[in-house]
Short mmCIF file of C-alpha atoms in Angstrom, two decimals:
data_model
loop_
_atom_site.label_atom_id
_atom_site.label_comp_id
_atom_site.label_asym_id
_atom_site.label_seq_id
_atom_site.Cartn_x
_atom_site.Cartn_y
_atom_site.Cartn_z
CA TYR K 1 0.10 0.13 0.14
CA ALA K 2 1.55 3.41 -0.61
CA SER K 3 3.95 2.89 -2.65
CA ARG K 4 4.49 5.42 -5.18
CA PRO K 5 4.28 4.17 -8.90
CA ILE K 6 6.48 4.40 -11.95
CA ASP K 7 5.68 5.73 -15.05
CA ASP K 8 6.71 3.22 -17.04
CA GLU K 9 4.59 0.83 -14.68
CA VAL K 10 2.22 1.66 -16.82
CA THR K 11 1.07 -1.98 -18.93
CA ILE K 12 -1.14 -0.69 -22.33
CA PRO K 13 -2.84 -4.28 -23.35
CA THR K 14 -4.36 -4.98 -19.42
CA GLY K 15 -4.85 -0.54 -19.14
CA PHE K 16 -3.68 -0.89 -15.58
CA ASP K 17 -3.23 2.95 -14.52
CA PRO K 18 -0.90 2.76 -11.39
CA HIS K 19 -1.76 5.13 -10.45
CA ALA K 20 -5.13 5.03 -10.23
CA ALA K 21 -4.92 2.13 -7.62
CA ALA K 22 -1.92 4.49 -6.38
CA LEU K 23 -4.93 6.88 -5.51
CA PHE K 24 -7.95 4.15 -4.86
CA GLU K 25 -5.48 2.81 -1.71
CA ALA K 26 -4.37 6.05 -0.53
CA LEU K 27 -8.09 6.62 -0.92
CA ILE K 28 -9.17 4.22 1.61
CA GLU K 29 -5.96 3.70 4.06
CA ALA K 30 -6.79 7.78 5.25
CA SER K 31 -10.30 6.53 4.82
CA PHE K 32 -9.49 3.85 7.24
CA LEU K 33 -7.09 6.26 9.28
CA VAL K 34 -8.98 8.35 10.22
CA ALA K 35 -11.95 5.92 11.31
CA ASN K 36 -9.10 4.43 13.41
CA ALA K 37 -8.02 7.19 15.14
CA ASP K 38 -9.44 7.01 18.18
CA GLY K 39 -8.79 3.08 18.82
CA HIS K 40 -11.77 1.83 18.33
CA PHE K 41 -13.51 0.54 14.82
CA ASP K 42 -17.45 0.65 15.54
CA VAL K 43 -19.97 -0.63 13.71
CA ASP K 44 -21.00 1.80 11.68
CA GLU K 45 -17.99 3.48 10.59
CA GLN K 46 -16.51 -0.04 9.25
CA ALA K 47 -19.83 -0.18 7.61
CA ALA K 48 -19.09 2.99 5.95
CA PHE K 49 -15.90 2.37 5.11
CA GLN K 50 -17.24 -0.99 3.52
CA SER K 51 -19.44 2.02 1.66
CA VAL K 52 -16.25 3.90 0.58
CA VAL K 53 -14.26 0.79 -0.90
CA LEU K 54 -17.16 -0.49 -2.57
CA GLN K 55 -17.91 3.61 -4.52
CA ALA K 56 -14.21 3.83 -4.54
CA SER K 57 -13.75 0.49 -6.72
CA ASN K 58 -17.32 1.30 -8.89
CA GLN K 59 -18.09 -2.14 -7.18
CA GLN K 60 -16.11 -4.17 -9.47
CA GLY K 61 -15.87 -7.59 -8.16
CA VAL K 62 -15.17 -5.80 -5.01
CA THR K 63 -16.03 -8.63 -2.09
CA SER K 64 -17.46 -8.61 1.59
CA ARG K 65 -13.94 -10.70 1.98
CA GLN K 66 -12.08 -8.52 0.34
CA VAL K 67 -13.50 -6.00 2.17
CA GLU K 68 -12.50 -7.43 5.62
CA ALA K 69 -8.90 -8.80 3.97
CA LEU K 70 -7.86 -5.19 3.45
CA VAL K 71 -9.14 -3.77 7.03
CA SER K 72 -7.33 -6.69 8.14
CA ASP K 73 -3.62 -5.66 5.97
CA LEU K 74 -4.49 -2.12 6.56
CA LYS K 75 -4.88 -3.10 10.14
CA GLU K 76 -1.55 -4.95 10.63
CA LEU K 77 -0.02 -1.84 9.50
CA LEU K 78 -1.30 0.27 11.62
CA ASP K 79 -0.02 -1.72 13.94
CA GLU K 80 4.01 -1.92 12.65
CA ASP K 81 4.32 1.26 11.75
CA GLY K 82 1.80 3.79 13.77
CA ILE K 83 -0.02 6.21 12.08
CA GLU K 84 2.24 9.12 11.52
CA LYS K 85 4.81 6.45 9.61
CA ARG K 86 0.97 5.29 7.97
CA ILE K 87 0.15 9.65 7.51
CA ALA K 88 2.98 10.72 6.14
CA MET K 89 3.03 7.26 3.38
CA VAL K 90 0.05 8.54 2.67
CA GLY K 91 0.78 12.16 1.97
CA ARG K 92 3.94 10.82 -0.52
CA THR K 93 1.26 8.46 -2.95
CA VAL K 94 -0.99 11.42 -3.68
CA SER K 95 0.99 14.01 -5.87
CA LYS K 96 -2.77 16.01 -7.61
CA PRO K 97 -4.11 18.48 -5.05
CA GLU K 98 -7.74 18.02 -6.30
CA HIS K 99 -7.09 13.70 -5.67
CA GLN K 100 -5.27 14.40 -2.31
CA ARG K 101 -8.30 17.49 -1.60
CA GLU K 102 -10.97 13.96 -2.46
CA VAL K 103 -8.94 11.89 -0.27
CA LEU K 104 -8.70 14.53 2.29
CA ARG K 105 -12.51 14.26 1.28
CA MET K 106 -13.53 11.04 2.03
CA ALA K 107 -11.42 11.15 5.44
CA ALA K 108 -13.67 13.49 6.85
CA LEU K 109 -16.77 12.04 5.45
CA LEU K 110 -15.75 8.61 7.72
CA ALA K 111 -14.69 11.26 10.55
CA SER K 112 -18.90 12.03 10.58
CA ILE K 113 -20.13 9.27 10.11
CA SER K 114 -20.34 8.01 13.86
CA GLY K 115 -22.25 10.77 16.07
CA GLY K 116 -19.78 13.84 14.70
CA VAL K 117 -16.40 14.31 14.91
CA SER K 118 -14.03 13.69 17.59
CA ASP K 119 -10.72 15.48 18.39
CA VAL K 120 -8.60 13.23 17.18
CA GLU K 121 -9.91 12.47 14.16
CA ARG K 122 -9.55 15.64 12.55
CA GLU K 123 -5.89 15.49 13.82
CA VAL K 124 -5.60 12.47 11.93
CA LEU K 125 -7.69 14.87 8.79
CA THR K 126 -4.93 18.00 9.89
CA GLN K 127 -2.37 15.42 9.60
CA LEU K 128 -3.17 14.66 6.33
CA ALA K 129 -4.13 18.19 5.19
CA ALA K 130 0.12 19.24 6.57
CA ALA K 131 1.72 15.85 4.42
CA PHE K 132 -0.57 16.88 1.54
CA SER K 133 0.86 20.48 1.32
CA LEU K 134 -3.06 21.53 1.77
CA PRO K 135 -3.86 25.03 2.93
CA PRO K 136 -5.64 25.39 6.78
CA ASP K 137 -8.53 26.29 5.34
CA ALA K 138 -8.86 22.28 3.97
CA VAL K 139 -9.72 20.18 6.79
CA ASP K 140 -12.60 22.66 6.79
CA SER K 141 -13.70 22.47 3.51
CA ALA K 142 -13.35 18.79 3.46
CA LEU K 143 -15.72 18.39 6.63
CA ALA K 144 -18.68 21.33 5.28
CA GLU K 145 -18.86 18.97 2.43
CA ALA K 146 -18.89 15.70 4.13
CA LYS K 147 -21.84 16.98 6.67
CA ARG K 148 -23.43 17.88 3.43
CA ALA K 149 -23.02 15.29 1.43
CA LEU K 150 -24.78 13.30 5.06
CA GLY K 151 -27.42 15.50 5.07
CA ALA K 152 -26.68 17.46 8.24
CA PRO K 153 -28.22 21.00 8.46
#
């Protein structure tokens, strides 16, 4: 996860795009990190995370078993490396500002799912924004978008 693709790795015959794969992985891992920021990955967060994975993959053959395996892999990485290193890895993976904002927006959505955004979740979002070198208001914008998406006033 979070390995930066090399331009020569695009395989024309299959259409595999390593940049798209890296963006997908960053989006998923950032959402996972925020959902686990408080040390508790509750049922609402798990359901939202699964929804993010399915939406990000356009439901192209991703099974619940694969999502469970993904969660297991991400948990192992988080346990081994710690949250700061994982945030740094996500930050290095995504270089385009519009992609960085989308990763931050999806992570903000996950943070907003379970009873609002806790201080520790907001801190992870702030660290992600800093890793992306986004402006200070990027977290507030992402949270406002998440709030609108969830239909909150």
